Structure formats: C-alpha cells, structure tokens
PDB file of C-alpha atoms in Angstrom:
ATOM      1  CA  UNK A 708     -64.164-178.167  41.579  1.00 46.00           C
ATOM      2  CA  UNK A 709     -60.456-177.301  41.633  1.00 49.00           C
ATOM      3  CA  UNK A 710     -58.016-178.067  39.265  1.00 50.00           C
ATOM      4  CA  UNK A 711     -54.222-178.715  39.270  1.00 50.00           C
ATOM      5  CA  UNK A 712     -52.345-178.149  37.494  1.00 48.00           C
ATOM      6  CA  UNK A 713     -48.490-179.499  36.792  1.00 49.00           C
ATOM      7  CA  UNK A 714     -46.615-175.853  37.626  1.00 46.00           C
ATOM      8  CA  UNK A 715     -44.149-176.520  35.097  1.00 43.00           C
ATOM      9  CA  UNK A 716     -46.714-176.969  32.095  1.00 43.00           C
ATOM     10  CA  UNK A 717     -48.414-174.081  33.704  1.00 43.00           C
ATOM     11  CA  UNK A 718     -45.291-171.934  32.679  1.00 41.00           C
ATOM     12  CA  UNK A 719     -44.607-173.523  29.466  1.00 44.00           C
ATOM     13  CA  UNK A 720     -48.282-172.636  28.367  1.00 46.00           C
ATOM     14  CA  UNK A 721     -47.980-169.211  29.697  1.00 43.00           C
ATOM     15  CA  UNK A 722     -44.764-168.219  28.120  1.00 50.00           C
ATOM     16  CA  UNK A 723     -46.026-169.658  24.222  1.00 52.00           C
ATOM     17  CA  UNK A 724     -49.649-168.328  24.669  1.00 54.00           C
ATOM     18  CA  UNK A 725     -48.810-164.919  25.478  1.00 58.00           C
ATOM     19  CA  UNK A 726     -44.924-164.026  24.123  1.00 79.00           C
ATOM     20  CA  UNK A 727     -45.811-161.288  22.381  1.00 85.00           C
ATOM     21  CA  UNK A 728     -43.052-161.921  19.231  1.00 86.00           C
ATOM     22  CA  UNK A 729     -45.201-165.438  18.995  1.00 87.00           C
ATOM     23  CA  UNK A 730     -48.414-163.433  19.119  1.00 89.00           C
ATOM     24  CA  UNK A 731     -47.094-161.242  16.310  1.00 90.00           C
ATOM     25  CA  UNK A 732     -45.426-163.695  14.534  1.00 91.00           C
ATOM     26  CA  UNK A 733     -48.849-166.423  14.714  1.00 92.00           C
ATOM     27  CA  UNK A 734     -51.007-162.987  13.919  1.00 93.00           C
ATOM     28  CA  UNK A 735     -48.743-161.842  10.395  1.00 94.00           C
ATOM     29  CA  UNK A 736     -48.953-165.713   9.505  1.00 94.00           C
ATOM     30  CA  UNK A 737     -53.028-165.603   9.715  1.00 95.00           C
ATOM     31  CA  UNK A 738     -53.061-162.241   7.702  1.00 95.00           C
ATOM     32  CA  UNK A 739     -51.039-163.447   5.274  1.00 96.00           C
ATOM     33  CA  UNK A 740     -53.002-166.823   4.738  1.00 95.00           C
ATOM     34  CA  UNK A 741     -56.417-165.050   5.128  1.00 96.00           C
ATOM     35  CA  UNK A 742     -55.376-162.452   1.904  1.00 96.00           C
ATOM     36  CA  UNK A 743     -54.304-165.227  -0.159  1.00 96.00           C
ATOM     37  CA  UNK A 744     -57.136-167.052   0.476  1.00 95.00           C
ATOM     38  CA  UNK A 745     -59.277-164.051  -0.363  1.00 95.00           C
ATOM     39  CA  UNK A 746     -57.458-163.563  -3.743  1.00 95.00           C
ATOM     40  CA  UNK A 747     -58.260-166.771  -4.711  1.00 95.00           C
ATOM     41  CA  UNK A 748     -55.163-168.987  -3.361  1.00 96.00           C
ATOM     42  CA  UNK A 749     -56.213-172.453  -2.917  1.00 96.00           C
ATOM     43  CA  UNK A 750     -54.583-173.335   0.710  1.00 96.00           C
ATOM     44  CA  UNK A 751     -52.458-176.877   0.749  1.00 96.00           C
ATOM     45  CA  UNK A 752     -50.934-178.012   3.175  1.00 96.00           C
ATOM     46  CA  UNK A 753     -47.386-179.746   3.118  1.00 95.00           C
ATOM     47  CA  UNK A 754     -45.870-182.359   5.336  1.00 93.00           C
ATOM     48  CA  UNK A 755     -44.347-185.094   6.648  1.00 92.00           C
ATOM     49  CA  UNK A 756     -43.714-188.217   9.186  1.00 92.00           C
ATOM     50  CA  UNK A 757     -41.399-190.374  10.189  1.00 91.00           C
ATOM     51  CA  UNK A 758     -42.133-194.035  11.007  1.00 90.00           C
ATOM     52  CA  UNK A 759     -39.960-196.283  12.606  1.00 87.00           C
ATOM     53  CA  UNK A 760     -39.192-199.929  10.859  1.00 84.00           C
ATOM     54  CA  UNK A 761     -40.197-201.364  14.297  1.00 84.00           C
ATOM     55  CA  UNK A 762     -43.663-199.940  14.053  1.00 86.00           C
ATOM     56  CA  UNK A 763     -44.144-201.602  11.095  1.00 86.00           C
ATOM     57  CA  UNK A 764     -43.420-205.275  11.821  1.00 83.00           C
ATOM     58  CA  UNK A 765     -44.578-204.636  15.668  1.00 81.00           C
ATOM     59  CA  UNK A 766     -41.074-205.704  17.273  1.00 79.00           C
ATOM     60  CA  UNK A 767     -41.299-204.406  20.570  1.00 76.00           C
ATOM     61  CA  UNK A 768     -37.687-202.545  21.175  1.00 67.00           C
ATOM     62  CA  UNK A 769     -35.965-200.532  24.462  1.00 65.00           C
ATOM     63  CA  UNK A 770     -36.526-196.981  23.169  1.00 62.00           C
ATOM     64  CA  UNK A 771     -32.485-196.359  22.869  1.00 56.00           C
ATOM     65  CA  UNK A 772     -32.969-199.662  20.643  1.00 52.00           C
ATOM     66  CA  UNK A 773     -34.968-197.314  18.399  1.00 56.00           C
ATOM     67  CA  UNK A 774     -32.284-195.433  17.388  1.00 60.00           C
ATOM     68  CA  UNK A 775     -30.692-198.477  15.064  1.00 68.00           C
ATOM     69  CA  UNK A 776     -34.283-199.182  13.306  1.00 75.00           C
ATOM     70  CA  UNK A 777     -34.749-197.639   9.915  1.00 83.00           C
ATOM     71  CA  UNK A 778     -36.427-195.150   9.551  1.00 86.00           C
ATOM     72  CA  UNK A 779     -38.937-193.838   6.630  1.00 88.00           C
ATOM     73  CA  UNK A 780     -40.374-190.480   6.292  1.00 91.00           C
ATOM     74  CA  UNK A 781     -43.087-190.139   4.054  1.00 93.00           C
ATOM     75  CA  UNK A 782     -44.088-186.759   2.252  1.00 93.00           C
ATOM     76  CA  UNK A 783     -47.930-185.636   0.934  1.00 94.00           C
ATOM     77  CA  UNK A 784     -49.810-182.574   0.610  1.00 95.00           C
ATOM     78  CA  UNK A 785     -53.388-182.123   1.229  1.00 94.00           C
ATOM     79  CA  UNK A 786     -56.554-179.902   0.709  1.00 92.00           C
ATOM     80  CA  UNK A 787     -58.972-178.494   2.785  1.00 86.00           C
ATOM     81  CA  UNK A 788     -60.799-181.375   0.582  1.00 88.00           C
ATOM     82  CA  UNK A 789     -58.612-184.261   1.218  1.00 91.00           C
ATOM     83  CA  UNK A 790     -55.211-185.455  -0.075  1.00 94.00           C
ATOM     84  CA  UNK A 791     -54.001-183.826  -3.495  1.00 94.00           C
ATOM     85  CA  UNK A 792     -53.973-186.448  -5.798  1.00 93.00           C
ATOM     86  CA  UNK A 793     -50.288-186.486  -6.064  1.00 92.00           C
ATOM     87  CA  UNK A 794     -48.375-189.400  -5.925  1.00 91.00           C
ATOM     88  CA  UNK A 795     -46.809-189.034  -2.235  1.00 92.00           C
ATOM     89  CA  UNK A 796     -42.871-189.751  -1.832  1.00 91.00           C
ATOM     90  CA  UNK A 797     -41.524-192.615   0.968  1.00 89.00           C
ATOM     91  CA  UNK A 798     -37.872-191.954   1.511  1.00 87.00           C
ATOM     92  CA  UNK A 799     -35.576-194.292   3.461  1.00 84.00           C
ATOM     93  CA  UNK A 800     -34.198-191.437   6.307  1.00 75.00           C
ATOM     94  CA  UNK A 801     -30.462-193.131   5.815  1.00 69.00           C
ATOM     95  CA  UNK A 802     -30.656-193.155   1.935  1.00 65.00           C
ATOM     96  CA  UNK A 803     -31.616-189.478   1.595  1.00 62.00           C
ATOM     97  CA  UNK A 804     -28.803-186.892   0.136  1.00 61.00           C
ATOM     98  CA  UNK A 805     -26.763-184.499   2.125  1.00 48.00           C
ATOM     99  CA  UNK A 806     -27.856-181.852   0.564  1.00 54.00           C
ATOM    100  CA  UNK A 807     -31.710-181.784   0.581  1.00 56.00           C
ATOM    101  CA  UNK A 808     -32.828-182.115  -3.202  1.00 66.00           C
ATOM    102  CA  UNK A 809     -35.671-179.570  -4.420  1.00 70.00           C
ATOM    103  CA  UNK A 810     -36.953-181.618  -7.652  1.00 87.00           C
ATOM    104  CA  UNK A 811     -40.061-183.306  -5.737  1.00 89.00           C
ATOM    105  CA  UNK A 812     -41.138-179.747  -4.227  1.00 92.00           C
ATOM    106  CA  UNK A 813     -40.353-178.460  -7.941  1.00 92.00           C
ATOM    107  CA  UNK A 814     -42.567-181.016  -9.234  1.00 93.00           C
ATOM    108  CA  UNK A 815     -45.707-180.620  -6.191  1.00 94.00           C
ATOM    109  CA  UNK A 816     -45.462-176.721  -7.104  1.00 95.00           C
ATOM    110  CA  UNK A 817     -46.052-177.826 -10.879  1.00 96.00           C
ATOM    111  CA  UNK A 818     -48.725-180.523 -10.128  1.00 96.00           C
ATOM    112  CA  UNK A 819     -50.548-177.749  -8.374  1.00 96.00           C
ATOM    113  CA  UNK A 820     -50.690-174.970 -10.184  1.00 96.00           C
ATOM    114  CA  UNK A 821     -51.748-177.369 -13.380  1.00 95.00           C
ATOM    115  CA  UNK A 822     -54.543-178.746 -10.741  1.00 94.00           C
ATOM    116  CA  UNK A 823     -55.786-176.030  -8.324  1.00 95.00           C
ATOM    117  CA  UNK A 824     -54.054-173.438 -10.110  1.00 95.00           C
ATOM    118  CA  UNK A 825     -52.511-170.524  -7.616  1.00 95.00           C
ATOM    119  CA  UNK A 826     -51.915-171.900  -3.813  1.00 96.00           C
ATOM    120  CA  UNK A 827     -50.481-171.403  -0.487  1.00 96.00           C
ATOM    121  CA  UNK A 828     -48.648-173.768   0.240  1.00 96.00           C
ATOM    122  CA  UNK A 829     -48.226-174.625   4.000  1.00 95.00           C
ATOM    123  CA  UNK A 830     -45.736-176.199   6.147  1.00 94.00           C
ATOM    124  CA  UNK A 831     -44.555-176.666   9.549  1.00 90.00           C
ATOM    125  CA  UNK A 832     -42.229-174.488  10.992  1.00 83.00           C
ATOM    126  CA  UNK A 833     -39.460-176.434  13.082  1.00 72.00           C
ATOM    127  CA  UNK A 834     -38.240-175.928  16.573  1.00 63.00           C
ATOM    128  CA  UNK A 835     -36.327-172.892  16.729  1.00 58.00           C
ATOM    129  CA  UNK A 836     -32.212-173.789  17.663  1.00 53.00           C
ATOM    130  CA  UNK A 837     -31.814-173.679  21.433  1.00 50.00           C
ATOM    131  CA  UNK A 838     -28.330-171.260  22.017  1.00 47.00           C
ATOM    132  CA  UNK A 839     -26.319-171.480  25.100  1.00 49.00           C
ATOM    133  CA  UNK A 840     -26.780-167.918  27.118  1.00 50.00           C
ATOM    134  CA  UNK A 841     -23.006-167.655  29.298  1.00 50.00           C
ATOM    135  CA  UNK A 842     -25.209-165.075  31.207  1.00 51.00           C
ATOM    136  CA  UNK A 843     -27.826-166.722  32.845  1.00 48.00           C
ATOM    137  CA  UNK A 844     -26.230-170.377  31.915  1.00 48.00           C
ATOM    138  CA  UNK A 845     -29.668-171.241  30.383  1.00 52.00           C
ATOM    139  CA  UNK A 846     -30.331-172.435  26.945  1.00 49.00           C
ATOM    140  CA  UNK A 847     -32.602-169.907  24.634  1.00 51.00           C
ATOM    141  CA  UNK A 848     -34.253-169.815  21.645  1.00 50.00           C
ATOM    142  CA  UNK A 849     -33.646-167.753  18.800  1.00 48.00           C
ATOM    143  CA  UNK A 850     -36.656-166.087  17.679  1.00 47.00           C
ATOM    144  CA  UNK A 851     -35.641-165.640  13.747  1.00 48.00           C
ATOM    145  CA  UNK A 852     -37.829-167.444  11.357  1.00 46.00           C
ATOM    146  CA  UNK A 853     -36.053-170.342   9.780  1.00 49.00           C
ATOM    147  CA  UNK A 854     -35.956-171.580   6.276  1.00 49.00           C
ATOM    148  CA  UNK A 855     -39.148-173.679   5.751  1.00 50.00           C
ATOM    149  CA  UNK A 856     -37.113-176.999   5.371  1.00 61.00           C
ATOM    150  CA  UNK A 857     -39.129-180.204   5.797  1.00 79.00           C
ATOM    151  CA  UNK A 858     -36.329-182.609   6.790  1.00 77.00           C
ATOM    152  CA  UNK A 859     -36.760-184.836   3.476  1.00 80.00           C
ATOM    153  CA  UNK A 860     -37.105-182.495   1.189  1.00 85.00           C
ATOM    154  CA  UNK A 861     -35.940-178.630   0.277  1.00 86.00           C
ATOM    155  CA  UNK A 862     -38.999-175.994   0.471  1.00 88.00           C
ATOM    156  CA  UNK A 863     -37.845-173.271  -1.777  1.00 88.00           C
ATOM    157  CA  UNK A 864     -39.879-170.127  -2.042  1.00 91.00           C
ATOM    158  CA  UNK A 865     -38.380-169.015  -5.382  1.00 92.00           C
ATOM    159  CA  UNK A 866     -39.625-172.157  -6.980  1.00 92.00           C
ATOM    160  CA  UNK A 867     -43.246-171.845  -5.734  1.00 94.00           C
ATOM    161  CA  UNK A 868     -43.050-168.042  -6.535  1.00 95.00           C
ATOM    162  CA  UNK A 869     -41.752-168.961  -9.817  1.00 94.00           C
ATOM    163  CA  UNK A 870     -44.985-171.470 -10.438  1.00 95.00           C
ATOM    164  CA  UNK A 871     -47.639-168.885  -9.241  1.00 95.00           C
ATOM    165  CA  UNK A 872     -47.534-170.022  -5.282  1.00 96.00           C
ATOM    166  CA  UNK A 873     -46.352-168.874  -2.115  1.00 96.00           C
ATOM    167  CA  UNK A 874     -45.105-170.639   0.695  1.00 95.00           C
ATOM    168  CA  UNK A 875     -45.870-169.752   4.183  1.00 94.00           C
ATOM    169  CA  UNK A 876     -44.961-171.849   8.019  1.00 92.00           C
ATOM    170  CA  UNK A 877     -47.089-171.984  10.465  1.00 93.00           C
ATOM    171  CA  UNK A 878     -45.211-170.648  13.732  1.00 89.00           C
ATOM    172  CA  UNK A 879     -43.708-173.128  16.058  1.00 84.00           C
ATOM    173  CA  UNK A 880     -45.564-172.723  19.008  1.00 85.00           C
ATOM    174  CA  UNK A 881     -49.350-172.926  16.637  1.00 91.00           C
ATOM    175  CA  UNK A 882     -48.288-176.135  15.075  1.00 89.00           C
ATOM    176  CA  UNK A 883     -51.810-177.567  15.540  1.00 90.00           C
ATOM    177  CA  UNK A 884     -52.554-174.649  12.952  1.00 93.00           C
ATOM    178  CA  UNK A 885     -51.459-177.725  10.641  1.00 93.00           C
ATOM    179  CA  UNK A 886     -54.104-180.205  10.096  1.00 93.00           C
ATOM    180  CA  UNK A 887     -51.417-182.874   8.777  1.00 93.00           C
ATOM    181  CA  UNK A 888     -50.479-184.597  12.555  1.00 90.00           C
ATOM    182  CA  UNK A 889     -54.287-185.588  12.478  1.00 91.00           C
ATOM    183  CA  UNK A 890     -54.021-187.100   9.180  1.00 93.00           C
ATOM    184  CA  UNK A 891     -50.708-188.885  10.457  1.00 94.00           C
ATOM    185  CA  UNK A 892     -51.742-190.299  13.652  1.00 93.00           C
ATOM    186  CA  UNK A 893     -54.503-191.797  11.968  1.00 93.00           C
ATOM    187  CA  UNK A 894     -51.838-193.798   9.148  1.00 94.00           C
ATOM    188  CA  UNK A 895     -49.919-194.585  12.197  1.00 93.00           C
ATOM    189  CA  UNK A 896     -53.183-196.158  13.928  1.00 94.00           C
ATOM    190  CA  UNK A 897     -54.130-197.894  10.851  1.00 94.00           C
ATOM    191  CA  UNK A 898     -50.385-199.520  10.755  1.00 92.00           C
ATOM    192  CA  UNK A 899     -50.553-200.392  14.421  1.00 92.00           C
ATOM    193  CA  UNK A 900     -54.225-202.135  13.717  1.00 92.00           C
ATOM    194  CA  UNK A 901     -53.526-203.779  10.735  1.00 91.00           C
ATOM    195  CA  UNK A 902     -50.433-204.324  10.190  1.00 88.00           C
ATOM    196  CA  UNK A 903     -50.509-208.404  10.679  1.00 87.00           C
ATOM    197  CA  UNK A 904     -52.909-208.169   7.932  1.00 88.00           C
ATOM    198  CA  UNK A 905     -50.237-207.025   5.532  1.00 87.00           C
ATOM    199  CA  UNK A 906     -47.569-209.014   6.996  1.00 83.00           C
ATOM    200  CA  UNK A 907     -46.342-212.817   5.608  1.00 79.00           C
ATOM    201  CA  UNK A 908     -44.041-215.543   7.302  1.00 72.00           C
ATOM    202  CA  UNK A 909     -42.640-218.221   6.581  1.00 68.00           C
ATOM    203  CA  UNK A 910     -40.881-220.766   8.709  1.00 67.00           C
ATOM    204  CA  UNK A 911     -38.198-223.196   8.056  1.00 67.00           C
ATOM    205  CA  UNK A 912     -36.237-225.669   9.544  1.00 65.00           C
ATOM    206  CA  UNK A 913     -33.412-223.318  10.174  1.00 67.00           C
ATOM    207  CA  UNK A 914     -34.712-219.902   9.807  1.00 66.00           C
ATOM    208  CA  UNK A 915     -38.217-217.989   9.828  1.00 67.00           C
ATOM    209  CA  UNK A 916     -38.942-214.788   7.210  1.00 67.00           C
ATOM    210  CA  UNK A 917     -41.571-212.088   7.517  1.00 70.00           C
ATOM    211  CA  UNK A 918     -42.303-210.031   4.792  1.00 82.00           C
ATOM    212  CA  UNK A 919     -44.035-206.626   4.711  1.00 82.00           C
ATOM    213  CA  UNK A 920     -46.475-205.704   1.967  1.00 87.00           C
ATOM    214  CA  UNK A 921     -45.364-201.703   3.399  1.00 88.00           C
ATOM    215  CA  UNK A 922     -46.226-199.784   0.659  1.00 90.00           C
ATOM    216  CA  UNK A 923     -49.902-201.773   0.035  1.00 91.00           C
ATOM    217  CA  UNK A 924     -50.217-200.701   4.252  1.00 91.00           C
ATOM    218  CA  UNK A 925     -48.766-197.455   4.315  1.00 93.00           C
ATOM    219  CA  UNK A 926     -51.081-197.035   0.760  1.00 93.00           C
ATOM    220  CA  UNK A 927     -54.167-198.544   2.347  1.00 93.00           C
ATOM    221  CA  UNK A 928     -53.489-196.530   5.951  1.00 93.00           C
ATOM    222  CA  UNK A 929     -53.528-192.941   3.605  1.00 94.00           C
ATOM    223  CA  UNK A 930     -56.450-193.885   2.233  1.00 92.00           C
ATOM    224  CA  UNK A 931     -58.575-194.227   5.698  1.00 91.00           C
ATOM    225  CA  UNK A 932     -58.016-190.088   6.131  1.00 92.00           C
ATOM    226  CA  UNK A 933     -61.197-189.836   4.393  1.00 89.00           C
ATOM    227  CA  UNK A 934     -62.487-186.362   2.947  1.00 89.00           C
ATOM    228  CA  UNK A 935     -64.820-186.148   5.727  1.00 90.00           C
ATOM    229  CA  UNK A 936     -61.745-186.667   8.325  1.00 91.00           C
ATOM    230  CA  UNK A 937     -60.246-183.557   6.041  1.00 91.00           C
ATOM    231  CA  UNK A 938     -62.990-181.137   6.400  1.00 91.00           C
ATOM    232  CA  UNK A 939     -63.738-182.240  10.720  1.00 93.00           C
ATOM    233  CA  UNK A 940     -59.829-181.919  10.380  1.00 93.00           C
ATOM    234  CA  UNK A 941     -59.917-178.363   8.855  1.00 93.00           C
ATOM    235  CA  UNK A 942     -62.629-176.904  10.419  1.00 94.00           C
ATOM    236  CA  UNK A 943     -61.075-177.335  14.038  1.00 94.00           C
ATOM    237  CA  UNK A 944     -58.058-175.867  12.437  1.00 94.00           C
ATOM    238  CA  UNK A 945     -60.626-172.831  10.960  1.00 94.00           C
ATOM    239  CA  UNK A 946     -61.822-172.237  14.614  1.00 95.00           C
ATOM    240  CA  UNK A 947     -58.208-171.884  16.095  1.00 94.00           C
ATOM    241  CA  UNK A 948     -57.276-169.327  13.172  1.00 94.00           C
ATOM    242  CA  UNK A 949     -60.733-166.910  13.931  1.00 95.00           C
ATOM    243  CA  UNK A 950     -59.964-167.183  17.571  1.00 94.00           C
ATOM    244  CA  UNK A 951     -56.404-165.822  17.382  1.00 93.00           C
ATOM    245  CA  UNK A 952     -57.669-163.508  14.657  1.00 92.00           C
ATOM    246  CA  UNK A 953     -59.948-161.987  17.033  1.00 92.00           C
ATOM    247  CA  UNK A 954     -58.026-162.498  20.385  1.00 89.00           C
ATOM    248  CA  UNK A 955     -54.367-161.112  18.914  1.00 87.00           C
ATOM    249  CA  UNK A 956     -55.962-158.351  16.468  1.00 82.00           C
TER     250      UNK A 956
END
C-alpha cells in the first residue's frame, strides 16, 4: 500500500534526521550521558510546563484570547524511577523576575547530591534563534549551543559542578530524548478530566464565584505519573538513545 506523505513534513524530517552538525551534536550528547552513567552518575531529568489559567477552570477562549490568561509554569525533576521527591516549584509566568533567579536550581543540585549523590542532570535544549539571512531572504538557525535556560528558572553549570553534578541538554531536534513531555501531557489530561472535581461555585443573587482547589489538582494530576509510567516512559527513551548510538557511531 502507498503512502503519502505531506512534502513539506517530508523535508522538515529529512533536514533534522540527517544534518550532520545535529547528528554530531545528538551523538557527543549520548557519549557524554552514557560515561556518566557508567561512572556512576545517577541521570535526572529537569523540566518544565506551562499551563494556561483557562485550562484550569475549562473556559473555552479564541486562541488570541489566550494570550491575556495567566499563565503558570511548573518546575520538577524526575528519575528513571519516578519523580525526585523534591518539593516541585509553581511560578505565576507574570510574577517571575527579570533576571532568572538560580536559588531553586542551587537548592535541586543540593537535594540531589544529599539523595542520589553524583547526577546528570538533564534538560531541554530550546529552539535555536531564527536570524534573518539578506542573502537568500530566508530566516536560519544558528547552530551554537545555547545556555541551558529553562524559562523559569537559571540552569547554571558552575553550581551543579560545584555540588558534584553535571548538566547536559538534550539537542533540539531529539527533544523526545526527554521523557518529561510524557509525564506532562499526562498532568495536563488529568486537569482536563478532573478538573470539575476540584472546582467550587457559588451563586448569588448578583454574582456567581468559582474557586479552584489548583494546587490539590495540579498535586493530585503529578501524582498519576506513576513509577511504572516512569520506567515505560524511560525505556522508550533508552531505545531511541541505542538506536542513534548505533545508527550515528
């Protein structure tokens, strides 16, 4: 049976499967992570989400409508095991500092190494700037490796160096390298499925309330990414990483 496919994805798959900077830049990252690991570096992995005040209390909005809704971005860490158990951080996206702060990754890097001892630490790496090329008149993007920044919260390799870690980003184009979107899509479907269960109105003459137990939801939600949804999680993860092993070696 033939199969068509969309010739635009076609290209976009093509150019990030086999760019050979990627390929040597998704290759160096799996070394890396596979010598740690050998020496004894427990692997965690780092990251975060950002839900949308509307998702929460189910108000259907126009998606430019979006853009006005708080949002919250909430922070955790995470084991091949399950989630570290470290108290994870919900910041309020308009309420967070200029400047992103490095005490809460200064604190995970000292929660660690008192409870798993040496790690690697992993995060995301994000989308590489697009620059404007007066050449061609096309946007590019620049291949350097930026500064592992999660957008809530400053990544600093000194200060996991300086607590026996190191810090390491999976490439941009190997994202699902990160086990942490599965773990978040299933806190978002919990929300979605539950969230009248968590939710409390009142209604008056004049006006009507609804209150959000949020962090009992977002708290319950967390929870359903059991230890068994970790390992499934991480072992899909484990297959991707021997296959590029072996296909880019």
């Amino acid at each position: 049976m033939h199969r068509i496919v969309n010739p635009l994805l076609k290209h976009i798959i093509h150019r990030s499967y086999l760019d050979p900077t990627l390929k040597k830049q998704c290759l160096q990252y799996l070394k890396t992570l596979r010598t740690l690991q050998f020496n004894g570096y427990n692997t965690i992995f780092l990251g975060e989400t950002d839900i949308l005040e509307s998702l929460i209390t189910g108000e259907k909005v126009p998606q430019e409508g979006n853009l006005n809704w708080p949002i919250w971005t909430i922070v955790h860490a995470a084991s091949s095991q399950g989630w570290v158990p470290w108290k994870y951080r919900v910041f309020l996206r308009d309420d967070l500092p200029l400047n992103q702060q490095e005490d809460v990754f200064q604190e995970l890097c000292h929660f660690l190494s008192v409870t798993y001892g040496k790690c690697a630490i992993v995060v995301r790496e994000k989308r590489p700037p697009r620059v404007r090329n007066e050449e061609s008149s096309q946007e590019e993007e620049i291949s350097e490796p930026q500064p592992e920044y999660l957008s809530s919260i400053k990544c600093c390799l000194e200060i996991a160096k300086a607590a026996g870690h190191e810090l390491l980003s999976v490439p941009f184009p190997y994202n699902y390298l990160h086990p942490m979107d599965t773990a978040w899509s299933s806190l978002k479907w919990f929300v979605i499925s539950n969230r009248k269960d968590y939710s409390l109105k009142s209604i008056e003459r004049t006006y009507s309330y609804q209150c959000i137990l949020f962090s009992d939801l977002i708290g319950k939600g967390i929870e359903k990414m059991s230890p068994s949804k970790w390992k499934a999680a991480v072992s899909k993860v484990r297959r991707w990483e021997n296959y590029y092993l072996d296909k880019f070696s």
